[in-house]
Amino acid sequence: MTPARNNPAEVFEKYRRRIGAFIARRVPTRDEAEDILQEVFLRFVETDALNPVSQVAAWLFRTARNRIIDHGRKRREMPLPEADDEKGMVSEITALLADEDDSPEMEFMRAMVWEEVEKALDELPAPQRDIFYLTEMEGFAFRELAEDTGIPIATLLSRKHYAVEHLRRRLADLYEALLRE
């Protein structure tokens, strides 16, 4: 049995504020946020008419995130902030993942970020992925890893550097869309 179409007016009234706030925190002006919000709901109406959306909130947040990312790609006026240390952007994303806010918006962002981080890590050669994981996720010190593996600290640092640079490139759009407020 095909699910019933959603009432666009009810969906708009129920989610307008939450989706609008989600977008407004991630784009520089109110007008841009309003344009994106309208585009999200227009796409919802078009999609729901052809194929009824069963998980409305998730669909709206995912579409809003995609529109924000597309909007950021078009603007490209603000470059990705450079890191003051070797962790930089990666540490900010790690902090987002550790945030204890349990709101639906934060849960959605956390799941989306984890998915993208895992994809980016899977693209790395095993030595780079392993050193990143051990230092960032497990909290091991380079000295400890060097002693345990017999690999010089300089080599471990170099591998981590390449991993961070890869993640920075791969996650730049996501970082810009989610963490710039």
GROMACS .gro file of C-alpha atoms in nm:
model
  181
    1MET     CA    1   0.000   0.000   0.000
    2THR     CA    2   0.133   0.344  -0.095
    3PRO     CA    3   0.156   0.594   0.193
    4ALA     CA    4  -0.080   0.890   0.174
    5ARG     CA    5   0.044   1.228   0.061
    6ASN     CA    6   0.121   1.478   0.335
    7ASN     CA    7  -0.080   1.798   0.369
    8PRO     CA    8   0.172   2.068   0.261
    9ALA     CA    9   0.012   2.339   0.476
   10GLU     CA   10   0.029   2.122   0.788
   11VAL     CA   11   0.388   2.019   0.718
   12PHE     CA   12   0.489   2.381   0.660
   13GLU     CA   13   0.320   2.498   0.979
   14LYS     CA   14   0.467   2.214   1.187
   15TYR     CA   15   0.830   2.238   1.067
   16ARG     CA   16   0.872   2.596   0.939
   17ARG     CA   17   1.029   2.734   1.259
   18ARG     CA   18   1.265   2.442   1.325
   19ILE     CA   19   1.388   2.417   0.967
   20GLY     CA   20   1.409   2.795   0.940
   21ALA     CA   21   1.621   2.818   1.257
   22PHE     CA   22   1.841   2.532   1.136
   23ILE     CA   23   1.905   2.718   0.809
   24ALA     CA   24   1.941   3.064   0.965
   25ARG     CA   25   2.224   2.945   1.192
   26ARG     CA   26   2.421   2.835   0.886
   27VAL     CA   27   2.385   3.114   0.633
   28PRO     CA   28   2.496   3.476   0.665
   29THR     CA   29   2.172   3.666   0.596
   30ARG     CA   30   1.805   3.639   0.676
   31ASP     CA   31   1.714   3.674   0.307
   32GLU     CA   32   1.936   3.381   0.210
   33ALA     CA   33   1.784   3.172   0.489
   34GLU     CA   34   1.432   3.256   0.372
   35ASP     CA   35   1.518   3.168   0.011
   36ILE     CA   36   1.659   2.832   0.115
   37LEU     CA   37   1.359   2.763   0.340
   38GLN     CA   38   1.120   2.832   0.053
   39GLU     CA   39   1.322   2.609  -0.178
   40VAL     CA   40   1.316   2.324   0.077
   41PHE     CA   41   0.939   2.337   0.112
   42LEU     CA   42   0.887   2.373  -0.263
   43ARG     CA   43   1.098   2.061  -0.318
   44PHE     CA   44   0.902   1.884  -0.046
   45VAL     CA   45   0.569   1.959  -0.217
   46GLU     CA   46   0.705   1.846  -0.555
   47THR     CA   47   0.858   1.527  -0.414
   48ASP     CA   48   0.564   1.437  -0.193
   49ALA     CA   49   0.325   1.472  -0.487
   50LEU     CA   50   0.518   1.206  -0.682
   51ASN     CA   51   0.632   0.983  -0.398
   52PRO     CA   52   0.485   1.047  -0.050
   53VAL     CA   53   0.754   1.122   0.209
   54SER     CA   54   0.721   0.897   0.514
   55GLN     CA   55   0.988   1.053   0.740
   56VAL     CA   56   0.906   1.419   0.691
   57ALA     CA   57   1.141   1.575   0.951
   58ALA     CA   58   1.443   1.376   0.836
   59TRP     CA   59   1.367   1.456   0.472
   60LEU     CA   60   1.332   1.828   0.545
   61PHE     CA   61   1.655   1.850   0.747
   62ARG     CA   62   1.849   1.650   0.488
   63THR     CA   63   1.718   1.868   0.206
   64ALA     CA   64   1.791   2.186   0.403
   65ARG     CA   65   2.146   2.067   0.468
   66ASN     CA   66   2.196   1.993   0.098
   67ARG     CA   67   2.058   2.334  -0.004
   68ILE     CA   68   2.288   2.504   0.250
   69ILE     CA   69   2.590   2.317   0.113
   70ASP     CA   70   2.492   2.405  -0.244
   71HIS     CA   71   2.445   2.766  -0.141
   72GLY     CA   72   2.792   2.768   0.020
   73ARG     CA   73   2.948   2.625  -0.295
   74LYS     CA   74   2.791   2.901  -0.502
   75ARG     CA   75   2.901   3.181  -0.270
   76ARG     CA   76   3.260   3.077  -0.206
   77GLU     CA   77   3.325   3.426  -0.073
   78MET     CA   78   3.437   3.301   0.264
   79PRO     CA   79   3.730   3.059   0.250
   80LEU     CA   80   3.759   2.769   0.492
   81PRO     CA   81   3.924   2.901   0.807
   82GLU     CA   82   4.281   2.788   0.841
   83ALA     CA   83   4.370   2.593   1.150
   84ASP     CA   84   4.599   2.738   1.415
   85ASP     CA   85   4.729   2.390   1.494
   86GLU     CA   86   4.748   2.058   1.315
   87LYS     CA   87   4.404   1.952   1.438
   88GLY     CA   88   4.208   2.268   1.349
   89MET     CA   89   3.887   2.191   1.165
   90VAL     CA   90   3.908   1.823   1.258
   91SER     CA   91   3.905   1.912   1.629
   92GLU     CA   92   3.601   2.133   1.579
   93ILE     CA   93   3.418   1.849   1.407
   94THR     CA   94   3.526   1.615   1.689
   95ALA     CA   95   3.384   1.867   1.939
   96LEU     CA   96   3.055   1.872   1.748
   97LEU     CA   97   3.039   1.494   1.765
   98ALA     CA   98   3.099   1.501   2.140
   99ASP     CA   99   2.839   1.775   2.205
  100GLU     CA  100   2.581   1.655   2.459
  101ASP     CA  101   2.288   1.843   2.303
  102ASP     CA  102   2.021   1.580   2.232
  103SER     CA  103   1.791   1.792   2.017
  104PRO     CA  104   1.667   1.633   1.693
  105GLU     CA  105   1.869   1.886   1.494
  106MET     CA  106   2.193   1.800   1.678
  107GLU     CA  107   2.126   1.427   1.650
  108PHE     CA  108   2.072   1.467   1.276
  109MET     CA  109   2.391   1.673   1.237
  110ARG     CA  110   2.591   1.425   1.444
  111ALA     CA  111   2.474   1.131   1.232
  112MET     CA  112   2.544   1.319   0.910
  113VAL     CA  113   2.894   1.422   1.024
  114TRP     CA  114   2.981   1.069   1.139
  115GLU     CA  115   2.873   0.932   0.803
  116GLU     CA  116   3.091   1.180   0.613
  117VAL     CA  117   3.391   1.133   0.845
  118GLU     CA  118   3.371   0.755   0.808
  119LYS     CA  119   3.355   0.784   0.429
  120ALA     CA  120   3.655   1.018   0.425
  121LEU     CA  121   3.855   0.794   0.661
  122ASP     CA  122   3.779   0.489   0.445
  123GLU     CA  123   3.946   0.667   0.152
  124LEU     CA  124   4.278   0.695   0.336
  125PRO     CA  125   4.563   0.444   0.319
  126ALA     CA  126   4.558   0.220   0.628
  127PRO     CA  127   4.868   0.375   0.796
  128GLN     CA  128   4.719   0.727   0.774
  129ARG     CA  129   4.373   0.614   0.881
  130ASP     CA  130   4.513   0.418   1.174
  131ILE     CA  131   4.727   0.701   1.312
  132PHE     CA  132   4.440   0.945   1.281
  133TYR     CA  133   4.203   0.707   1.455
  134LEU     CA  134   4.448   0.623   1.734
  135THR     CA  135   4.537   0.985   1.810
  136GLU     CA  136   4.199   1.154   1.755
  137MET     CA  137   3.949   0.888   1.852
  138GLU     CA  138   4.144   0.682   2.104
  139GLY     CA  139   4.360   0.960   2.251
  140PHE     CA  140   4.698   0.789   2.216
  141ALA     CA  141   5.011   1.005   2.227
  142PHE     CA  142   5.259   0.994   1.938
  143ARG     CA  143   5.542   0.897   2.175
  144GLU     CA  144   5.342   0.602   2.307
  145LEU     CA  145   5.255   0.485   1.956
  146ALA     CA  146   5.617   0.521   1.843
  147GLU     CA  147   5.733   0.308   2.135
  148ASP     CA  148   5.466   0.044   2.073
  149THR     CA  149   5.511   0.020   1.696
  150GLY     CA  150   5.878   0.107   1.647
  151ILE     CA  151   5.775   0.369   1.388
  152PRO     CA  152   5.956   0.703   1.433
  153ILE     CA  153   5.747   0.991   1.570
  154ALA     CA  154   5.827   1.198   1.260
  155THR     CA  155   5.673   0.929   1.038
  156LEU     CA  156   5.363   0.911   1.256
  157LEU     CA  157   5.331   1.290   1.248
  158SER     CA  158   5.366   1.290   0.871
  159ARG     CA  159   5.096   1.025   0.832
  160LYS     CA  160   4.864   1.219   1.061
  161HIS     CA  161   4.935   1.538   0.866
  162TYR     CA  162   4.834   1.372   0.538
  163ALA     CA  163   4.521   1.229   0.700
  164VAL     CA  164   4.420   1.570   0.837
  165GLU     CA  165   4.481   1.738   0.500
  166HIS     CA  166   4.266   1.477   0.327
  167LEU     CA  167   3.987   1.521   0.582
  168ARG     CA  168   4.012   1.899   0.554
  169ARG     CA  169   3.964   1.882   0.175
  170ARG     CA  170   3.691   1.618   0.193
  171LEU     CA  171   3.493   1.781   0.473
  172ALA     CA  172   3.538   2.148   0.375
  173ASP     CA  173   3.185   2.196   0.242
  174LEU     CA  174   3.031   2.013   0.536
  175TYR     CA  175   3.240   2.214   0.780
  176GLU     CA  176   3.142   2.541   0.619
  177ALA     CA  177   2.773   2.452   0.620
  178LEU     CA  178   2.750   2.310   0.972
  179LEU     CA  179   2.999   2.491   1.190
  180ARG     CA  180   2.989   2.845   1.053
  181GLU     CA  181   2.736   3.034   1.261
   0.00000   0.00000   0.00000
